[in-house]
Tab-separated table of C-alpha atoms in Angstrom:
chain	number	residue	atom	x	y	z
A	1348	MET	CA	-0.355	-27.005	6.368
A	1349	LYS	CA	-3.221	-26.688	3.894
A	1350	LEU	CA	-2.984	-23.632	1.689
A	1351	ALA	CA	-5.922	-24.488	-0.575
A	1352	PRO	CA	-8.634	-23.261	1.866
A	1353	ILE	CA	-6.737	-20.008	2.396
A	1354	LEU	CA	-6.314	-19.360	-1.310
A	1355	LEU	CA	-9.913	-20.315	-2.093
A	1356	ARG	CA	-11.265	-17.997	0.602
A	1357	ARG	CA	-9.119	-15.114	-0.585
A	1358	LEU	CA	-10.078	-15.774	-4.220
A	1359	ILE	CA	-13.767	-15.537	-3.348
A	1360	GLN	CA	-13.028	-12.394	-1.364
A	1361	ALA	CA	-11.169	-10.917	-4.344
A	1362	VAL	CA	-14.152	-11.505	-6.640
A	1363	LEU	CA	-16.547	-9.859	-4.172
A	1364	VAL	CA	-14.168	-6.947	-3.611
A	1365	ALA	CA	-13.789	-6.446	-7.362
A	1366	LEU	CA	-17.565	-6.388	-7.841
A	1367	VAL	CA	-18.310	-4.015	-4.959
A	1368	ILE	CA	-15.378	-1.655	-5.539
A	1369	SER	CA	-16.003	-1.481	-9.291
A	1370	THR	CA	-19.659	-0.619	-8.763
A	1371	LEU	CA	-18.911	2.007	-6.104
A	1372	ALA	CA	-16.149	3.564	-8.214
A	1373	PHE	CA	-18.467	3.712	-11.230
A	1374	PHE	CA	-21.256	5.523	-9.377
A	1375	LEU	CA	-18.737	7.802	-7.659
A	1376	MET	CA	-17.290	8.897	-10.996
A	1377	ARG	CA	-20.751	9.479	-12.450
A	1378	SER	CA	-21.803	11.574	-9.458
A	1379	LEU	CA	-18.952	14.085	-9.773
A	1380	PRO	CA	-20.076	17.624	-10.631
A	1381	GLY	CA	-19.436	19.120	-14.050
A	1382	ASP	CA	-19.560	17.765	-17.570
A	1383	MET	CA	-17.263	14.773	-17.928
A	1384	ALA	CA	-16.990	15.249	-21.693
A	1385	PHE	CA	-15.642	18.793	-21.253
A	1386	ARG	CA	-13.094	17.627	-18.679
A	1387	VAL	CA	-11.878	14.803	-20.905
A	1388	ALA	CA	-11.673	17.141	-23.903
A	1389	ALA	CA	-9.676	19.610	-21.804
A	1390	GLY	CA	-7.284	16.829	-20.856
A	1391	ARG	CA	-6.818	15.882	-24.491
A	1392	TYR	CA	-6.631	19.237	-26.245
A	1393	GLY	CA	-5.865	21.677	-23.441
A	1394	PRO	CA	-8.249	23.987	-21.564
A	1395	ASP	CA	-7.921	26.776	-24.155
A	1396	MET	CA	-8.836	24.545	-27.096
A	1397	VAL	CA	-12.060	23.062	-25.711
A	1398	SER	CA	-15.290	23.866	-27.529
A	1399	VAL	CA	-18.830	22.545	-27.414
A	1400	ALA	CA	-18.195	20.652	-30.637
A	1401	ALA	CA	-15.053	19.026	-29.211
A	1402	ALA	CA	-16.897	18.020	-26.044
A	1403	GLU	CA	-19.792	16.539	-28.028
A	1404	ALA	CA	-17.344	14.611	-30.201
A	1405	VAL	CA	-15.729	13.166	-27.073
A	1406	ARG	CA	-19.159	12.344	-25.637
A	1407	ALA	CA	-20.140	10.429	-28.763
A	1408	GLU	CA	-16.766	8.668	-29.054
A	1409	LEU	CA	-16.671	7.448	-25.467
A	1410	GLY	CA	-20.375	6.774	-25.061
A	1411	LEU	CA	-20.738	9.198	-22.183
A	1412	GLY	CA	-24.351	9.869	-23.132
A	1413	ARG	CA	-25.483	6.323	-22.349
A	1414	PRO	CA	-27.905	5.748	-19.456
A	1415	MET	CA	-26.122	5.008	-16.199
A	1416	LEU	CA	-27.328	1.423	-15.801
A	1417	GLU	CA	-26.427	0.593	-19.389
A	1418	ALA	CA	-22.944	2.024	-18.910
A	1419	LEU	CA	-22.575	0.083	-15.639
A	1420	GLY	CA	-23.542	-3.155	-17.374
A	1421	ILE	CA	-20.945	-2.547	-20.094
A	1422	TRP	CA	-18.260	-1.804	-17.482
A	1423	LEU	CA	-19.000	-4.914	-15.421
A	1424	GLY	CA	-19.172	-7.047	-18.559
A	1425	ARG	CA	-15.721	-5.870	-19.614
A	1426	LEU	CA	-14.426	-6.451	-16.113
A	1427	ALA	CA	-15.666	-10.052	-16.212
A	1428	SER	CA	-13.444	-10.591	-19.259
A	1429	PHE	CA	-10.488	-8.839	-17.531
A	1430	ASP	CA	-10.831	-5.799	-19.794
A	1431	LEU	CA	-10.379	-2.503	-17.961
A	1432	GLY	CA	-11.082	-0.480	-21.083
A	1433	VAL	CA	-9.019	2.294	-22.636
A	1434	SER	CA	-7.895	5.610	-21.233
A	1435	PHE	CA	-10.127	8.563	-22.064
A	1436	VAL	CA	-7.065	10.791	-22.379
A	1437	ASN	CA	-4.464	8.857	-24.390
A	1438	GLY	CA	-6.529	5.961	-25.751
A	1439	GLY	CA	-4.117	3.347	-24.414
A	1440	SER	CA	-5.074	0.137	-22.673
A	1441	VAL	CA	-5.737	0.769	-18.980
A	1442	ALA	CA	-4.615	-2.743	-18.041
A	1443	ALA	CA	-1.306	-2.323	-19.885
A	1444	GLN	CA	-0.602	1.056	-18.295
A	1445	LEU	CA	-1.496	-0.127	-14.802
A	1446	GLY	CA	0.598	-3.258	-15.280
A	1447	HIS	CA	3.609	-1.072	-16.085
A	1448	GLU	CA	2.960	1.262	-13.146
A	1449	LEU	CA	2.281	-1.625	-10.757
A	1450	GLY	CA	5.916	-2.697	-11.059
A	1451	TYR	CA	7.114	0.679	-9.768
A	1452	THR	CA	4.555	0.663	-6.951
A	1453	LEU	CA	5.576	-2.826	-5.832
A	1454	ARG	CA	9.235	-1.807	-5.960
A	1455	LEU	CA	8.527	1.167	-3.713
A	1456	ALA	CA	6.266	-0.797	-1.354
A	1457	CYS	CA	8.797	-3.616	-0.924
A	1458	ALA	CA	11.607	-1.145	-0.240
A	1459	ALA	CA	9.443	0.639	2.339
A	1460	ALA	CA	8.501	-2.641	4.040
A	1461	VAL	CA	12.149	-3.719	4.224
A	1462	ALA	CA	13.149	-0.338	5.666
A	1463	ALA	CA	10.363	-0.569	8.247
A	1464	PHE	CA	11.400	-4.054	9.385
A	1465	ILE	CA	15.097	-3.124	9.529
A	1466	ILE	CA	14.247	-0.241	11.860
A	1467	ALA	CA	11.367	-1.757	13.847
A	1468	VAL	CA	12.685	-5.226	14.705
A	1469	PRO	CA	15.940	-4.233	16.489
A	1470	VAL	CA	14.251	-1.328	18.269
A	1471	GLY	CA	11.278	-3.462	19.316
A	1472	VAL	CA	13.455	-6.336	20.523
A	1473	ALA	CA	15.633	-3.978	22.568
A	1474	ALA	CA	12.588	-2.264	24.079
A	1475	GLY	CA	10.832	-5.553	24.860
A	1476	SER	CA	13.935	-7.034	26.443
A	1477	ARG	CA	14.101	-4.205	28.986
A	1478	PRO	CA	10.510	-2.991	29.575
A	1479	GLY	CA	10.368	0.363	31.281
A	1480	GLY	CA	13.955	1.141	30.370
A	1481	LEU	CA	15.345	4.082	28.465
A	1482	MET	CA	15.016	2.355	25.086
A	1483	ASP	CA	11.420	1.378	25.824
A	1484	ARG	CA	10.352	4.871	26.838
A	1485	GLY	CA	12.319	6.570	24.086
A	1486	SER	CA	11.020	4.283	21.348
A	1487	LEU	CA	7.456	4.911	22.528
A	1488	VAL	CA	7.885	8.661	22.086
A	1489	VAL	CA	9.515	8.273	18.668
A	1490	SER	CA	6.838	5.782	17.597
A	1491	VAL	CA	4.037	8.203	18.417
A	1492	ILE	CA	5.801	11.009	16.550
A	1493	LEU	CA	6.478	8.919	13.439
A	1494	ARG	CA	2.910	7.650	13.322
A	1495	SER	CA	1.462	11.133	13.805
A	1496	VAL	CA	3.414	12.865	11.041
A	1497	PRO	CA	1.517	12.805	7.703
A	1498	PRO	CA	3.425	11.188	4.804
A	1499	PHE	CA	3.598	14.401	2.780
A	1500	LEU	CA	5.163	16.281	5.708
A	1501	MET	CA	7.621	13.466	6.367
A	1502	GLY	CA	8.559	13.483	2.693
A	1503	LEU	CA	9.072	17.244	2.647
A	1504	VAL	CA	11.354	17.063	5.688
A	1505	LEU	CA	13.444	14.320	4.072
A	1506	ILE	CA	13.665	16.283	0.812
A	1507	ILE	CA	14.810	19.438	2.616
A	1508	VAL	CA	17.427	17.592	4.681
A	1509	PHE	CA	18.847	14.985	2.318
A	1510	SER	CA	18.236	16.587	-1.066
A	1511	LEU	CA	18.328	20.365	-0.678
A	1512	GLN	CA	20.672	20.764	2.303
A	1513	LEU	CA	23.017	17.775	2.153
A	1514	GLN	CA	22.458	17.078	-1.575
A	1515	TRP	CA	22.951	13.358	-1.037
A	1516	LEU	CA	19.851	12.063	-2.801
A	1517	PRO	CA	17.593	13.177	-5.674
A	1518	SER	CA	14.334	14.814	-4.655
A	1519	ALA	CA	12.119	13.352	-7.385
A	1520	GLY	CA	11.990	11.039	-10.373
A	1521	TYR	CA	12.989	7.420	-10.750
A	1522	GLU	CA	15.876	7.239	-13.223
A	1523	ASN	CA	18.646	8.616	-11.020
A	1524	ARG	CA	20.658	6.400	-8.716
A	1525	GLY	CA	19.133	6.267	-5.253
A	1526	SER	CA	15.898	7.892	-6.404
A	1527	ASP	CA	13.800	5.334	-4.528
A	1528	ILE	CA	15.495	5.868	-1.143
A	1529	LEU	CA	13.610	8.988	-0.020
A	1530	PRO	CA	10.104	7.791	-0.993
A	1531	ALA	CA	10.819	4.386	0.563
A	1532	LEU	CA	12.022	6.043	3.778
A	1533	THR	CA	8.958	8.299	3.831
A	1534	LEU	CA	6.680	5.268	3.839
A	1535	GLY	CA	9.003	3.080	5.904
A	1536	LEU	CA	9.428	5.516	8.798
A	1537	GLY	CA	5.670	5.887	9.149
A	1538	LEU	CA	5.357	2.100	9.362
A	1539	ALA	CA	8.377	1.573	11.612
A	1540	GLY	CA	6.848	3.496	14.522
A	1541	PRO	CA	3.792	1.333	15.252
A	1542	MET	CA	5.572	-1.796	14.021
A	1543	SER	CA	8.326	-1.373	16.627
A	1544	ARG	CA	5.680	-1.319	19.367
A	1545	ILE	CA	4.146	-4.497	17.965
A	1546	VAL	CA	7.556	-6.189	18.110
A	1547	ARG	CA	8.133	-4.839	21.611
A	1548	GLU	CA	4.826	-6.195	22.911
A	1549	ALA	CA	5.358	-9.604	21.276
A	1550	VAL	CA	8.865	-9.944	22.734
A	1551	PHE	CA	7.646	-8.853	26.164
A	1552	GLN	CA	4.815	-11.414	26.120
A	1553	VAL	CA	7.132	-14.246	25.054
A	1554	ARG	CA	9.693	-13.381	27.723
A	1555	SER	CA	6.899	-13.574	30.310
A	1556	GLN	CA	6.040	-17.182	29.425
A	1557	PRO	CA	7.210	-20.079	31.660
A	1558	PHE	CA	9.075	-21.841	28.849
A	1559	HIS	CA	11.284	-18.788	28.404
A	1560	LEU	CA	12.249	-18.799	32.079
A	1561	PHE	CA	12.816	-22.556	31.923
A	1562	ALA	CA	15.179	-22.131	28.974
A	1563	ARG	CA	17.242	-19.671	30.984
A	1564	THR	CA	17.344	-21.970	34.027
A	1565	LYS	CA	18.721	-24.767	31.822
A	1566	GLY	CA	21.795	-22.654	31.337
A	1567	LEU	CA	21.166	-21.386	27.812
A	1568	GLY	CA	22.785	-18.059	27.091
A	1569	ALA	CA	20.778	-14.935	26.370
A	1570	ARG	CA	21.702	-15.049	22.671
A	1571	ALA	CA	20.613	-18.678	22.286
A	1572	VAL	CA	17.324	-18.072	24.103
A	1573	MET	CA	16.644	-15.033	21.950
A	1574	LEU	CA	17.260	-16.891	18.674
A	1575	ARG	CA	15.643	-20.218	19.567
A	1576	HIS	CA	12.662	-19.140	21.611
A	1577	THR	CA	11.972	-15.419	21.786
A	1578	LEU	CA	12.147	-14.408	18.127
A	1579	ARG	CA	10.528	-17.584	16.831
A	1580	ASN	CA	7.513	-17.373	19.137
A	1581	ALA	CA	7.180	-13.615	18.713
A	1582	ALA	CA	7.216	-13.876	14.918
A	1583	VAL	CA	3.574	-14.977	14.530
A	1584	PRO	CA	1.919	-11.977	16.241
A	1585	VAL	CA	4.478	-9.641	14.685
A	1586	VAL	CA	3.726	-10.858	11.152
A	1587	ALA	CA	-0.032	-10.930	11.759
A	1588	TYR	CA	-0.332	-7.448	13.239
A	1589	SER	CA	2.308	-5.931	10.984
A	1590	GLY	CA	0.185	-7.001	8.025
A	1591	THR	CA	-2.481	-4.527	9.077
A	1592	GLN	CA	0.173	-1.819	9.230
A	1593	LEU	CA	1.551	-2.760	5.812
A	1594	ALA	CA	-1.931	-2.162	4.417
A	1595	LEU	CA	-1.214	1.528	5.059
A	1596	LEU	CA	1.245	1.307	2.167
A	1597	ILE	CA	-1.719	1.214	-0.198
A	1598	GLU	CA	-2.957	4.464	1.303
A	1599	GLY	CA	0.468	6.088	1.471
A	1600	VAL	CA	1.639	5.393	-2.074
A	1601	VAL	CA	-0.900	7.856	-3.497
A	1602	VAL	CA	0.598	10.751	-1.535
A	1603	VAL	CA	4.240	9.681	-1.661
A	1604	GLU	CA	4.307	8.831	-5.371
A	1605	SER	CA	2.774	12.209	-6.197
A	1606	LEU	CA	5.206	14.039	-3.916
A	1607	PHE	CA	8.290	12.371	-5.398
A	1608	SER	CA	6.978	12.069	-8.999
A	1609	TRP	CA	7.286	8.303	-8.721
A	1610	PRO	CA	5.588	6.673	-11.754
A	1611	GLY	CA	3.399	4.224	-9.855
A	1612	ILE	CA	-0.309	3.570	-9.601
A	1613	GLY	CA	-0.846	6.270	-6.966
A	1614	HIS	CA	0.759	8.908	-9.180
A	1615	ALA	CA	-1.322	7.737	-12.149
A	1616	LEU	CA	-4.491	7.861	-10.045
A	1617	VAL	CA	-3.953	11.506	-9.102
A	1618	HIS	CA	-3.379	12.523	-12.733
A	1619	ALA	CA	-6.416	10.523	-13.837
A	1620	ILE	CA	-8.612	12.280	-11.271
A	1621	PHE	CA	-7.610	15.725	-12.547
A	1622	ALA	CA	-8.177	14.646	-16.162
A	1623	ARG	CA	-11.467	12.878	-15.281
A	1624	ASP	CA	-10.053	9.733	-16.914
A	1625	VAL	CA	-12.763	7.420	-15.587
A	1626	PRO	CA	-11.440	4.046	-16.828
A	1627	MET	CA	-7.997	4.786	-15.388
A	1628	ILE	CA	-9.486	5.876	-12.055
A	1629	GLN	CA	-11.696	2.803	-11.815
A	1630	GLY	CA	-8.837	0.508	-12.819
A	1631	ALA	CA	-6.386	2.031	-10.335
A	1632	ILE	CA	-8.884	1.797	-7.470
A	1633	LEU	CA	-9.626	-1.814	-8.384
A	1634	VAL	CA	-5.950	-2.811	-8.530
A	1635	MET	CA	-5.206	-1.163	-5.185
A	1636	SER	CA	-8.187	-2.910	-3.574
A	1637	LEU	CA	-7.125	-6.293	-4.924
A	1638	GLY	CA	-3.623	-5.542	-3.667
A	1639	TYR	CA	-5.053	-5.328	-0.158
A	1640	VAL	CA	-6.669	-8.762	-0.585
A	1641	ALA	CA	-3.405	-10.209	-1.923
A	1642	LEU	CA	-1.493	-8.753	1.033
A	1643	ASN	CA	-3.876	-10.424	3.473
A	1644	ALA	CA	-3.442	-13.733	1.657
A	1645	LEU	CA	0.346	-13.449	1.924
A	1646	ILE	CA	0.064	-12.681	5.645
A	1647	ASP	CA	-2.159	-15.739	6.169
A	1648	ILE	CA	0.339	-17.963	4.375
A	1649	ALA	CA	3.339	-16.461	6.195
A	1650	VAL	CA	1.725	-17.007	9.602
A	1651	ARG	CA	1.066	-20.670	8.845
A	1652	VAL	CA	4.557	-21.196	7.458
A	1653	ILE	CA	6.033	-19.817	10.683
A	1654	ASP	CA	3.668	-21.813	12.905
A	1655	PRO	CA	1.659	-24.634	11.252
A	1656	ARG	CA	-0.320	-25.016	14.484
A	1657	VAL	CA	-2.301	-21.868	13.679
A	1658	GLU	CA	-5.827	-23.024	12.893
A	1659	GLU	CA	-7.966	-21.951	9.982
A	1660	PRO	CA	-10.753	-19.631	11.150
A	1661	ALA	CA	-14.212	-21.158	11.063
């Protein structure tokens, strides 16, 4: 198995993504209505303390009066040296703040992915083993419901049930014990629905192959056939297609982190948008985009570890 071509291709993709996303984010921020200097000054000093003089001081300090192309060149030049700039609001390094928040986002995303697999794999295997049965039909209905419910509504339901009614888990924050369970479940349940159908279809396809029937005719028990043949051969499509579902984590963390006051990149992005903190917004968007590229690279590697016969695309 050669990993070098995979890593090289994804590295080139990451560079192109960084260039395109950074440019689009820059022009998007510059096209927003209103005076950016006034919004930044309001974020620093409070809406009641903003004056024309304060806004002009912010404009001069941050260089907001530069021509757009000149400002774009400065931004891309800093990006080439891995410098994301400083926050307009608190003056801190954007890279340092995002690095701190990235740890919390990864913690939440990993917990959600684990929860999704724990739910989806047994349900999908059971449904695929008996197509058309009660488990298959029931899991289809539940899958559609889970995928249709927006993350914020799912989170609110979990908060009402497990935090307000049962008082088992905290409703927000990150310092209390078990504070990551509800946000992880909010993301994980949304992923578990479609992922269980992916597992079901993969198991059904493997069980339809001649080698599976041959293994049963040799006298192997159902458990042995499941472990040696079914799960192993179903793993490649499950990992490959589940990777596209896991990409939804990048979309969901923005809503879920804000709902549960989880101090990750999504939560920081929402606050930066309200404060018109352009460097923080651009940095957060860039990190989330590169996270998508990194996720695809991990999926490529995982597929080839499971089955080295998978060929590199031309």
